[in-house]
mmCIF file of C-alpha atoms and ligand atoms in Angstrom:
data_model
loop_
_atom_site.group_PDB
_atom_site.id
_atom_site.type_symbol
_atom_site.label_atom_id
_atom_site.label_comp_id
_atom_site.label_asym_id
_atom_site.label_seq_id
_atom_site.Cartn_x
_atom_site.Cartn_y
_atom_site.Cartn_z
ATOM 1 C CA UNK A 1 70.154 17.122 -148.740
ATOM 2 C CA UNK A 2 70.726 14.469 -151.473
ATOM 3 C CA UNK A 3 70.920 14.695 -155.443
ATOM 4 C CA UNK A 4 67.230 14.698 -155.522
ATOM 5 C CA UNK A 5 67.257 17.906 -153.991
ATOM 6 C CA UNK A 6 70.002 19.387 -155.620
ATOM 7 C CA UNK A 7 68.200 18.316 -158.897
ATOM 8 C CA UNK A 8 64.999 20.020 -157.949
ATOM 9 C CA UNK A 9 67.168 23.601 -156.972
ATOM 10 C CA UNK A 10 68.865 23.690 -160.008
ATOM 11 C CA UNK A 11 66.562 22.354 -162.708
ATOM 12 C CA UNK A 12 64.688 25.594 -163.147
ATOM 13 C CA UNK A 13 67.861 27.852 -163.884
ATOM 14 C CA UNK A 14 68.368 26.458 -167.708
ATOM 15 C CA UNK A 15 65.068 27.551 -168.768
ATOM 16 C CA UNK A 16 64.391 30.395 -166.501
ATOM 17 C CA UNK A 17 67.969 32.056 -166.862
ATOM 18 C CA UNK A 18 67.933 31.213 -170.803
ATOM 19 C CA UNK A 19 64.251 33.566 -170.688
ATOM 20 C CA UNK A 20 66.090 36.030 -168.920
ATOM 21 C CA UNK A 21 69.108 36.049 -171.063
ATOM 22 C CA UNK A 22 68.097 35.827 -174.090
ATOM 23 C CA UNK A 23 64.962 38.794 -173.624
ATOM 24 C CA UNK A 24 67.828 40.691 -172.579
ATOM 25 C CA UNK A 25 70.072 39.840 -175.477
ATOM 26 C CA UNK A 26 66.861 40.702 -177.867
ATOM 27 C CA UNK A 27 66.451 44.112 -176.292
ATOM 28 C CA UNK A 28 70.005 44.369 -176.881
ATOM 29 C CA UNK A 29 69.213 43.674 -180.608
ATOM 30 C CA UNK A 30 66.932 46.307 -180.583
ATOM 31 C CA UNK A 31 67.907 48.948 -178.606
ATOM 32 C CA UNK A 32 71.570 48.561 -179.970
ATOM 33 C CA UNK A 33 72.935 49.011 -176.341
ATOM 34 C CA UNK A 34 76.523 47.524 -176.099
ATOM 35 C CA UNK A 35 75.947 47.255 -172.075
ATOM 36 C CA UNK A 36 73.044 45.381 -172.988
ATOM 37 C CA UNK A 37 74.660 42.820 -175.487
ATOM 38 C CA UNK A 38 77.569 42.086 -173.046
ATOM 39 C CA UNK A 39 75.429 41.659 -169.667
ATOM 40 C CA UNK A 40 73.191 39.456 -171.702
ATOM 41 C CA UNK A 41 75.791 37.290 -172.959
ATOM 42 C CA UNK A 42 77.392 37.072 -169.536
ATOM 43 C CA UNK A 43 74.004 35.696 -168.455
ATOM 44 C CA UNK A 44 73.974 33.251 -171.142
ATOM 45 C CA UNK A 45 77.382 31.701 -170.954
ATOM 46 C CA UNK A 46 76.978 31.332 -166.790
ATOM 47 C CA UNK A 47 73.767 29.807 -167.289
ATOM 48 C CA UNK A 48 75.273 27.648 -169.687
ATOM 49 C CA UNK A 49 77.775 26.431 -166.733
ATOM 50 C CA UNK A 50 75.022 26.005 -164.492
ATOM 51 C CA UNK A 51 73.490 23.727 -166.273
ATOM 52 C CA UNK A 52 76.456 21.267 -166.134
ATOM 53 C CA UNK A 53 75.815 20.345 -162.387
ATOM 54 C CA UNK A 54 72.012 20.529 -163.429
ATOM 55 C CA UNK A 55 71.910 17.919 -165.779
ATOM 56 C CA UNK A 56 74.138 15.651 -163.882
ATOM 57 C CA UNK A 57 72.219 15.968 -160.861
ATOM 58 C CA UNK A 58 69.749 14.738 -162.680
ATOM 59 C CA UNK A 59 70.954 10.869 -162.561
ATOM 60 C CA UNK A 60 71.289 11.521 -159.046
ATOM 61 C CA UNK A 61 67.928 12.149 -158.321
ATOM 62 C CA UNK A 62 66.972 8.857 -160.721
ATOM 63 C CA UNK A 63 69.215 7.281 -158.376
ATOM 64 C CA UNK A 64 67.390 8.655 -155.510
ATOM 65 C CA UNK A 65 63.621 8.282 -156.416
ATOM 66 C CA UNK A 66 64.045 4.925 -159.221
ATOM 67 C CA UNK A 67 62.196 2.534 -156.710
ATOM 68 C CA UNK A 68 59.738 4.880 -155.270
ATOM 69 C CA UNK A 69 56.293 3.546 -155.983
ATOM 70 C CA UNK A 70 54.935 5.345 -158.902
ATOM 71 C CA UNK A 71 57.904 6.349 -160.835
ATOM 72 C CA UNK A 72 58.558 5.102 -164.317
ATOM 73 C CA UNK A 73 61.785 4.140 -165.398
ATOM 74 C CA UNK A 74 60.834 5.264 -169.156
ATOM 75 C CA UNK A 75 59.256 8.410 -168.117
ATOM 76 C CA UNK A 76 62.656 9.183 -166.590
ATOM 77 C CA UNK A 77 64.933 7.689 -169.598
ATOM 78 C CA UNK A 78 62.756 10.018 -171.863
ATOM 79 C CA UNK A 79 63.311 12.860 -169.508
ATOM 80 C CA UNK A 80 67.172 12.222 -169.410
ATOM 81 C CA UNK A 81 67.278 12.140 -173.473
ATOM 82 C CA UNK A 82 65.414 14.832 -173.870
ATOM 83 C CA UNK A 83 67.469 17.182 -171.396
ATOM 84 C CA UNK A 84 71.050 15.509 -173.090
ATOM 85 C CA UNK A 85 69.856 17.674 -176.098
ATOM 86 C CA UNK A 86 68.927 20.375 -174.649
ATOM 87 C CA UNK A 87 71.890 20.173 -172.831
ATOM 88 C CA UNK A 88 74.137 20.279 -175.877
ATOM 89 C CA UNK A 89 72.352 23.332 -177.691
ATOM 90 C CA UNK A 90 72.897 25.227 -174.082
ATOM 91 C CA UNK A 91 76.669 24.340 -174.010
ATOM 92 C CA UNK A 92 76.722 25.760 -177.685
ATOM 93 C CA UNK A 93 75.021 28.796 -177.215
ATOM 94 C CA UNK A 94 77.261 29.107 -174.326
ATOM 95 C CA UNK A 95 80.454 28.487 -176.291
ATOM 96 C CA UNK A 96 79.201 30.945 -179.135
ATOM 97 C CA UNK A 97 78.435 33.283 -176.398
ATOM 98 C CA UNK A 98 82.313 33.548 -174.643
ATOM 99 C CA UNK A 99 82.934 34.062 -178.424
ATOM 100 C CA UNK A 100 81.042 37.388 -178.416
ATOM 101 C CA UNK A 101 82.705 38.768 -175.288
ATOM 102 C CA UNK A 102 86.033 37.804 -176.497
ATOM 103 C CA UNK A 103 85.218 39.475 -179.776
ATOM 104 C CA UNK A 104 83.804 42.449 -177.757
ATOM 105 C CA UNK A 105 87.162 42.798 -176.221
ATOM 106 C CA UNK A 106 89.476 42.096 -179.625
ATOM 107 C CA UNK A 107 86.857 44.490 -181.806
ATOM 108 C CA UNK A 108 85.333 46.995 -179.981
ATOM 109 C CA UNK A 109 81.712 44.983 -181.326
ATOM 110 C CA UNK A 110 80.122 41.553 -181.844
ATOM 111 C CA UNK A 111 80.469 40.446 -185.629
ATOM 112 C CA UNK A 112 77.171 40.335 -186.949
ATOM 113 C CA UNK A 113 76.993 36.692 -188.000
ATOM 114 C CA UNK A 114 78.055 35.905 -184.443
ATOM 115 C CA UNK A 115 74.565 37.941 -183.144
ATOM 116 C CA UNK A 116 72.737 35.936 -185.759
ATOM 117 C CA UNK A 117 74.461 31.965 -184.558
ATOM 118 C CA UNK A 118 73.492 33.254 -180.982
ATOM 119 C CA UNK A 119 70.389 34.051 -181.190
ATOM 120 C CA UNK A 120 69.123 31.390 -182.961
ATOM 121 C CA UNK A 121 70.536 28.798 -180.591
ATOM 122 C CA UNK A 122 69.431 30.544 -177.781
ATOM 123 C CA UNK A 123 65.843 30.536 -179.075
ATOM 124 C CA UNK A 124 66.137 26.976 -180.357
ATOM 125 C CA UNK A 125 67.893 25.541 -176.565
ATOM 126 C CA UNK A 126 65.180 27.421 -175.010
ATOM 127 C CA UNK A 127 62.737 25.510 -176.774
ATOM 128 C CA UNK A 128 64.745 22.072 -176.329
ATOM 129 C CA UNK A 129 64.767 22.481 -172.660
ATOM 130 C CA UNK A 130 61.696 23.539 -172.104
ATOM 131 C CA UNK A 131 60.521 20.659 -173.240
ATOM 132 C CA UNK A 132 63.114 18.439 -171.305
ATOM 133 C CA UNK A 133 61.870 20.365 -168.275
ATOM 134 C CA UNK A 134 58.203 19.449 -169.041
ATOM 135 C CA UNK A 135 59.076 15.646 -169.284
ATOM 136 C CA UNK A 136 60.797 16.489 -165.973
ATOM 137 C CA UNK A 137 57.634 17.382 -164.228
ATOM 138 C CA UNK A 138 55.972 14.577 -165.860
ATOM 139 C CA UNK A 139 57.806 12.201 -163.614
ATOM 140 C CA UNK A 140 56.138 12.782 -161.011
ATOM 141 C CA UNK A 141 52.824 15.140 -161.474
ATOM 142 C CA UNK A 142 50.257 12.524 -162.677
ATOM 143 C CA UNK A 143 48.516 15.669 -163.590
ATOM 144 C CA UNK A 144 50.125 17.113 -166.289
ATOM 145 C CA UNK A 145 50.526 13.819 -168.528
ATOM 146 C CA UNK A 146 47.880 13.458 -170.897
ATOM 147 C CA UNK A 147 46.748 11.229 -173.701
ATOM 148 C CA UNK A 148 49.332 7.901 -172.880
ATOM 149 C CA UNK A 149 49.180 4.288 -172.663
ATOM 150 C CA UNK A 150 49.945 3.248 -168.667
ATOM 151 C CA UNK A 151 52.256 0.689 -167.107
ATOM 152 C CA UNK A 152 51.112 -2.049 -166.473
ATOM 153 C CA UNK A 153 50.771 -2.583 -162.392
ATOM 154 C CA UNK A 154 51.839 0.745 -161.898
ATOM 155 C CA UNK A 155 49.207 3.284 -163.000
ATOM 156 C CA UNK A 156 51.761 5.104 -164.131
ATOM 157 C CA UNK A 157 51.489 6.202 -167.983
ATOM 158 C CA UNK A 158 54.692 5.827 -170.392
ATOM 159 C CA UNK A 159 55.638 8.301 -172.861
ATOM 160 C CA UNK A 160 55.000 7.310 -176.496
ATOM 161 C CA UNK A 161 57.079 5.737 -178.056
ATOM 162 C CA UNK A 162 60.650 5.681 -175.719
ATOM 163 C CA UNK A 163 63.898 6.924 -177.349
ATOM 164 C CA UNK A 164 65.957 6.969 -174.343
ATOM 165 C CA UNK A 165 68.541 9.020 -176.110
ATOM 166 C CA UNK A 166 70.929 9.130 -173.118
ATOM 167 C CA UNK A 167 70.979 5.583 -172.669
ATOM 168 C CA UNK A 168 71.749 4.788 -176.204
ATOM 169 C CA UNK A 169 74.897 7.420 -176.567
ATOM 170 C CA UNK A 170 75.983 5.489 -173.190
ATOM 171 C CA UNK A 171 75.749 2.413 -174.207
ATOM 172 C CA UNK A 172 77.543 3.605 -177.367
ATOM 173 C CA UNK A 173 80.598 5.455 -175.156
ATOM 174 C CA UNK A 174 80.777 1.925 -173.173
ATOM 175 C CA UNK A 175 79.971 -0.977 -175.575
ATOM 176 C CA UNK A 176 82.582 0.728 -178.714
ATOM 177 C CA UNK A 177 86.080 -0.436 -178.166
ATOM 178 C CA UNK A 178 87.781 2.581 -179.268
ATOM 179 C CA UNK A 179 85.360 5.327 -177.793
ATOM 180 C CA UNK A 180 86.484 4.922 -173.860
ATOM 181 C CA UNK A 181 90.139 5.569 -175.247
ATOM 182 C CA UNK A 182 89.684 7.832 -177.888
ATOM 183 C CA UNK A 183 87.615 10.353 -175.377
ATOM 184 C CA UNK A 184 90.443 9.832 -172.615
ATOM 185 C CA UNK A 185 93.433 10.881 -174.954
ATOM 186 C CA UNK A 186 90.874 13.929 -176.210
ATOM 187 C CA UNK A 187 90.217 14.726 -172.559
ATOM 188 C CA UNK A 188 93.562 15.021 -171.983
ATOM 189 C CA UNK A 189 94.709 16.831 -175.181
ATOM 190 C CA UNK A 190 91.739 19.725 -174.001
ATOM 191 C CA UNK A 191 92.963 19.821 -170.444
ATOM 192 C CA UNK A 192 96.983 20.684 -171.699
ATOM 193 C CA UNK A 193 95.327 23.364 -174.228
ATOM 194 C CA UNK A 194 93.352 24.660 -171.317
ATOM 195 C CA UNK A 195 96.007 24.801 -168.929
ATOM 196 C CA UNK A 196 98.707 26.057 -170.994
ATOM 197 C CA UNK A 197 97.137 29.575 -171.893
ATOM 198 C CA UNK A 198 95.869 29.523 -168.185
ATOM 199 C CA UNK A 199 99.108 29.348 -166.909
ATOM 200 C CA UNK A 200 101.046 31.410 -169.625
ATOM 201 C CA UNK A 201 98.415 34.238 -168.894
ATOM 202 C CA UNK A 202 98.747 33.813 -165.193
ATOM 203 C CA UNK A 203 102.276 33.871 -165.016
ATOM 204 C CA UNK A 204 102.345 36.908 -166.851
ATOM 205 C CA UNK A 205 99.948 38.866 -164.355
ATOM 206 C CA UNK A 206 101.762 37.949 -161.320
ATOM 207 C CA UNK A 207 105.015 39.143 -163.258
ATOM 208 C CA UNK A 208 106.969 36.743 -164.770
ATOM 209 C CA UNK A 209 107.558 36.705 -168.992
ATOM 210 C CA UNK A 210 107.715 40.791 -168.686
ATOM 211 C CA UNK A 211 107.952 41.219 -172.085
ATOM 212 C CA UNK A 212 104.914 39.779 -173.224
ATOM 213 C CA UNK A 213 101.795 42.061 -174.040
ATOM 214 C CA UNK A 214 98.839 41.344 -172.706
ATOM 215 C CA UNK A 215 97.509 42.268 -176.074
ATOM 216 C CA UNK A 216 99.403 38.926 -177.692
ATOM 217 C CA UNK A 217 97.973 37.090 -174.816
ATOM 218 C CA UNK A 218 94.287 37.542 -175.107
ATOM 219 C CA UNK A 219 95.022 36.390 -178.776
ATOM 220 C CA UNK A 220 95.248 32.613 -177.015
ATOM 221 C CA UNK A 221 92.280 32.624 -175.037
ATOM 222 C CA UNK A 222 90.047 31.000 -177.663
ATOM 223 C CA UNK A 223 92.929 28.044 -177.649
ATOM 224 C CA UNK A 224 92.220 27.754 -173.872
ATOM 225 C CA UNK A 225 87.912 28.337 -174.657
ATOM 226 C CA UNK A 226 88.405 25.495 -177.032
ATOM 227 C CA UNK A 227 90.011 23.080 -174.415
ATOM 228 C CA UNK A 228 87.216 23.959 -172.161
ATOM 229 C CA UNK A 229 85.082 22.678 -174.833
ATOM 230 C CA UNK A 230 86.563 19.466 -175.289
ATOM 231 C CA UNK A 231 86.779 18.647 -171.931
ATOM 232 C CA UNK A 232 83.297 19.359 -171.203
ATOM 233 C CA UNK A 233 82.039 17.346 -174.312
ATOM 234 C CA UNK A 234 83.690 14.404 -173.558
ATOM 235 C CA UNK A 235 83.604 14.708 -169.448
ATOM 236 C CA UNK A 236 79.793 14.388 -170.255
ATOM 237 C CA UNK A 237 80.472 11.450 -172.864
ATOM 238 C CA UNK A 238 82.256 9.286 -169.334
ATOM 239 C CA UNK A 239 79.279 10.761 -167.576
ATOM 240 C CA UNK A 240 76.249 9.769 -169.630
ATOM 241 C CA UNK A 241 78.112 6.401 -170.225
ATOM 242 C CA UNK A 242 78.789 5.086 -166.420
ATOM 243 C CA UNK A 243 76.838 7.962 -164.126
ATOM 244 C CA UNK A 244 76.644 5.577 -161.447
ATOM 245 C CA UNK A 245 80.414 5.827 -160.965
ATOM 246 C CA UNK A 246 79.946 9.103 -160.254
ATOM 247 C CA UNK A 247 77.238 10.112 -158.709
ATOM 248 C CA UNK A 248 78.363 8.703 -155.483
ATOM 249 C CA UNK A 249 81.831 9.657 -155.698
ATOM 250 C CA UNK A 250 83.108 12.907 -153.837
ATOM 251 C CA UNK A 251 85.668 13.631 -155.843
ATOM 252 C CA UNK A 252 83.949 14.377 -158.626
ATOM 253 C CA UNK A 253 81.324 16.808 -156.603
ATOM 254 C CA UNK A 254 84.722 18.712 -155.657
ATOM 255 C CA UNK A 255 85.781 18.558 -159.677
ATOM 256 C CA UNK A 256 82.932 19.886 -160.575
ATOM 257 C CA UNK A 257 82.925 22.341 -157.756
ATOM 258 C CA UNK A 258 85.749 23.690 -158.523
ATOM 259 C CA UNK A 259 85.366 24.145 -162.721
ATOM 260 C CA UNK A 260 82.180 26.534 -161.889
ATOM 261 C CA UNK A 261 84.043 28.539 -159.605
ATOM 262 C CA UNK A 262 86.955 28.220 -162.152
ATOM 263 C CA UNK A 263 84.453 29.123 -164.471
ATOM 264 C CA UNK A 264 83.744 32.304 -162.914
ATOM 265 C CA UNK A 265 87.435 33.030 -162.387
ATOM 266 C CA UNK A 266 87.826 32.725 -166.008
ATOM 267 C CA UNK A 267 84.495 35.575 -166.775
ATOM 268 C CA UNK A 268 86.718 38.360 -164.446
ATOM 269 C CA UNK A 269 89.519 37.739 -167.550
ATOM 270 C CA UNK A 270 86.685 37.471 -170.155
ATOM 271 C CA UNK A 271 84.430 40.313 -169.429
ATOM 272 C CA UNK A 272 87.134 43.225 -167.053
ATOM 273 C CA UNK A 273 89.676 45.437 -169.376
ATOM 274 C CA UNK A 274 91.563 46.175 -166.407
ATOM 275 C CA UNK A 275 93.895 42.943 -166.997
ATOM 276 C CA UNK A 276 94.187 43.777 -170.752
ATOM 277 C CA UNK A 277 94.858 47.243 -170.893
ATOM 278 C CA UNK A 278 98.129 46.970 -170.164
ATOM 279 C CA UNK A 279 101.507 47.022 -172.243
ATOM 280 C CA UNK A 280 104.989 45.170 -172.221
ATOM 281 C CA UNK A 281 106.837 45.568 -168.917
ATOM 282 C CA UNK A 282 103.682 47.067 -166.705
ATOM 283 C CA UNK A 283 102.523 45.623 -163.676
ATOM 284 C CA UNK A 284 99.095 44.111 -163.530
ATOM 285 C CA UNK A 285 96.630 45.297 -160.786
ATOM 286 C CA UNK A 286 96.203 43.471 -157.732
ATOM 287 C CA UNK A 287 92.979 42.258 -158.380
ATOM 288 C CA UNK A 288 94.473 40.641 -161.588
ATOM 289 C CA UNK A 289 96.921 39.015 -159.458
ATOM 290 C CA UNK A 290 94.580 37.723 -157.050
ATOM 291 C CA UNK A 291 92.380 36.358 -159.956
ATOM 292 C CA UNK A 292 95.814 34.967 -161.585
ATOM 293 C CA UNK A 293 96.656 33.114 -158.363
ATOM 294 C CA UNK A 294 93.099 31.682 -157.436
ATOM 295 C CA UNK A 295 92.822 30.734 -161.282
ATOM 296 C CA UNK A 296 95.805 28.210 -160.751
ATOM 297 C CA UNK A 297 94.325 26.832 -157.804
ATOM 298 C CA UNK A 298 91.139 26.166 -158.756
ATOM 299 C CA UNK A 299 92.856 24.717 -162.032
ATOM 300 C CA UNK A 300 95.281 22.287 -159.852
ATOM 301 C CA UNK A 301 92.507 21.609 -157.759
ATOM 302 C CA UNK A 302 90.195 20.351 -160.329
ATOM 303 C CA UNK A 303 93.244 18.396 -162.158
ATOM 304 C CA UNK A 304 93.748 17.007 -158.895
ATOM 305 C CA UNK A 305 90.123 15.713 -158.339
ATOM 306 C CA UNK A 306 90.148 14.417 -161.279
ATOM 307 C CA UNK A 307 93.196 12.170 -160.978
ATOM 308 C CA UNK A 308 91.578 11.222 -157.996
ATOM 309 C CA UNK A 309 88.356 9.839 -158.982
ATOM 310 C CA UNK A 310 89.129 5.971 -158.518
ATOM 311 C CA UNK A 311 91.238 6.514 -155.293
ATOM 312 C CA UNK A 312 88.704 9.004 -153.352
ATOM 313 C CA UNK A 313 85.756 7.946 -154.732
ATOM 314 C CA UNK A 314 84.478 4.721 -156.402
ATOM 315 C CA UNK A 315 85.331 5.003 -159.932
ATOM 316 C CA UNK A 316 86.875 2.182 -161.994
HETATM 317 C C1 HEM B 1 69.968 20.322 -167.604
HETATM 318 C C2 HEM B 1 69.233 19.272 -167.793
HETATM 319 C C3 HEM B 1 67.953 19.009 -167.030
HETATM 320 C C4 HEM B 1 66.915 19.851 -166.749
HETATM 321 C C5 HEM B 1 66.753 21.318 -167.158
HETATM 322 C C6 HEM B 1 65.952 19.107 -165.981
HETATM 323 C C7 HEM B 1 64.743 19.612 -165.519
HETATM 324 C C8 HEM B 1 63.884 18.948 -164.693
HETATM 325 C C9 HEM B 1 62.640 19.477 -164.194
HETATM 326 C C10 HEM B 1 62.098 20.868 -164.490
HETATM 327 C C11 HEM B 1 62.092 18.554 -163.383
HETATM 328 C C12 HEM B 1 60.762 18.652 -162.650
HETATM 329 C C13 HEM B 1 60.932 19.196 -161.282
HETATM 330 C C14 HEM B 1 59.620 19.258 -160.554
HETATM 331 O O1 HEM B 1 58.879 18.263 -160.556
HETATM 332 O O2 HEM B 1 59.345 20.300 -159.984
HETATM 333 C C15 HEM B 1 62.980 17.410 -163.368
HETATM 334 C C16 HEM B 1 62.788 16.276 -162.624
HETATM 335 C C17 HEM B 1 63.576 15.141 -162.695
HETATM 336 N N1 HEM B 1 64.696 14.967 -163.492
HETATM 337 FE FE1 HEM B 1 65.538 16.372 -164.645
HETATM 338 N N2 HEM B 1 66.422 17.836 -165.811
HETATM 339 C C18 HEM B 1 67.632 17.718 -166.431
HETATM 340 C C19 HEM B 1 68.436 16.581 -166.526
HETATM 341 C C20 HEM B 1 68.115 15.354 -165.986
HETATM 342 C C21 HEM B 1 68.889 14.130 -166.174
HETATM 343 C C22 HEM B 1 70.145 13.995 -167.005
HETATM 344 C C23 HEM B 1 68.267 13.151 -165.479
HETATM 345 C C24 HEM B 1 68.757 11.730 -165.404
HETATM 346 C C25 HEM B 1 68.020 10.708 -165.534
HETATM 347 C C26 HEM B 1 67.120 13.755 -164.798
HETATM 348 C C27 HEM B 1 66.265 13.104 -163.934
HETATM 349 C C28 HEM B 1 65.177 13.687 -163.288
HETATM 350 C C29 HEM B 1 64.359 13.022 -162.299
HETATM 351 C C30 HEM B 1 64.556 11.611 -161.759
HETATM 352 C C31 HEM B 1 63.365 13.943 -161.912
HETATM 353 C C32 HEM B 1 62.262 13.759 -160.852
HETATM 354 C C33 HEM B 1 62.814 14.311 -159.554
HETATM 355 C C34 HEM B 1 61.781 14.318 -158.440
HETATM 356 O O3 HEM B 1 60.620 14.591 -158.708
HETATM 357 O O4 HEM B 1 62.194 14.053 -157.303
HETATM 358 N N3 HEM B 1 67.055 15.087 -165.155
HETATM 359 N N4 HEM B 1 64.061 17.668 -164.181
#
């Protein structure tokens, strides 16, 4: 199985899991069912992980399929642009959606601007990647394209006109002096706010710093969300600027690996009460602990893939 395939398996869940969630997260609306709002939101935000490996499968598969009789290098480029959008709405909605289940948690209820921000985005991602997906299929189902001027030699028709979006932001993160740099130190910043609450809230489940309240702790996770956030933002930026330092680089399959299944690690302490309900001096649950522990390995391990990307793999 190559990146082609691994493209092809995953390229579906954006658009099909953003239906899902976001019909639920409308019935939610409407029906006013808490149980509702919160699944749906879960559905978003997970979806919004997925579609990290998703979209950087994606130069993989170019990388598979770019010399294949047939296949257009601009069809692709427009593809790639078109899904970096998308791509950005999704990790929005996403964001905006942890928000709601953190707020769930701190107020007993979802503010009502929050519902509002949500639902928009989800709507308008939906639409972006649908359309991404489309330009997808265009790649390589002659019979869906319609109405375009066609290579010449290759039969093949090209998109009109070509923004190659992706490329351009690449060429920007590569070609600026200060961007490389300025993305590293911000990379790093997110990672140390990330890691910090992780650890402080992890430490505290398997027993250590007693006297804190759990209550005072879930006050930090946004610091930790936001650290997330700026490590995915500009992990993409080094992605869409050199993919082809990654795309054949094991290390960074691991890395990524290991931030979904951190990812999921983190939902347990986003969506359970059972880690939260609890005051000064009490013990956390078991399962807490367990979570606690396999939170700061996953953590460590992705840290440690990460540092590892030149000496494993191929990069720099
Ligand atoms: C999350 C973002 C993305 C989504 C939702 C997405 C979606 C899709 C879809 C639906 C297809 C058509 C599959 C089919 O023919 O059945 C496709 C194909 C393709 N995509 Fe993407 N894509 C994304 C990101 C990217 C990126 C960043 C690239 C990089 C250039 C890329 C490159 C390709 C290529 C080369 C194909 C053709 C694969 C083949 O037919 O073997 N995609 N994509």
């Amino acid at each position: 199985m190559d990146l082609a395939h691994i493209h092809l398996l995953l390229n579906h869940f954006p658009t099909i899991g953003y239906i899902i969630g976001g019909g639920l997260f409308l019935l939610s609306l409407i029906s006013k069912s808490d149980d509702l709002k919160r699944a749906s939101l879960v559905i978003l935000l997970g979806i919004s992980l997925i579609t990290i490996p998703a979209y950087m499968s994606g130069n993989g598969a170019q990388d598979a399929i770019k010399s294949l009789p047939g296949v257009s290098k601009s069809l692709i480029e427009a593809h790639e642009g078109a899904a970096l959008v998308g791509f950005g709405f999704m990790e929005v909605t996403g964001a905006f959606a942890w928000l709601g289940l953190w707020q769930f948690r701190r107020l007993a209820r979802v503010p009502s601007w929050n519902l509002a921000i949500i639902l928009v985005l989800t709507v308008v991602s939906l639409g972006l990647m649908t359309r991404a997906s489309n330009m997808g299929g265009e790649i390589r189902h002659a019979e869906i394209r319609a109405g375009q001027e066609t290579t010449p030699g290759s039969g093949i028709p090209d998109p009109q006109p070509d923004p190659a979006l992706a490329r351009t932001v690449g060429a920007f993160v590569t070609d600026t002096r200060w961007m490389w740099p300025t993305c590293e130190t911000l990379h790093f910043i997110g990672l140390s706010l990330l890691l910090g609450v992780v650890l402080l809230v992890d430490l505290r489940v398997l027993g250590v710093l007693k006297g804190v309240s759990f209550a005072a702790l879930h006050r930090l996770l946004p610091l930790a969300a936001i650290g997330f956030g700026v490590n995915v933002t500009t992990g993409v930026l080094f992605f869409v600027g050199i993919p082809g330092q990654y795309i054949h680089n094991a290390s960074f399959y691991w890395k990524v690996a290991l931030v979904m299944l951190a990812g999921l690690n983190a939902l347990y302490f986003t969506v359970l009460e059972e880690p939260w309900a609890l005051g000064p001096k009490e013990d956390a649950p078991l399962t807490a602990k367990i979570a606690a522990v396999s939170a700061m390995v996953l953590w460590i391990g992705v840290l440690y893939c990460g540092s590892m990307l030149p000496f494993l793999g191929n990069a720099f």
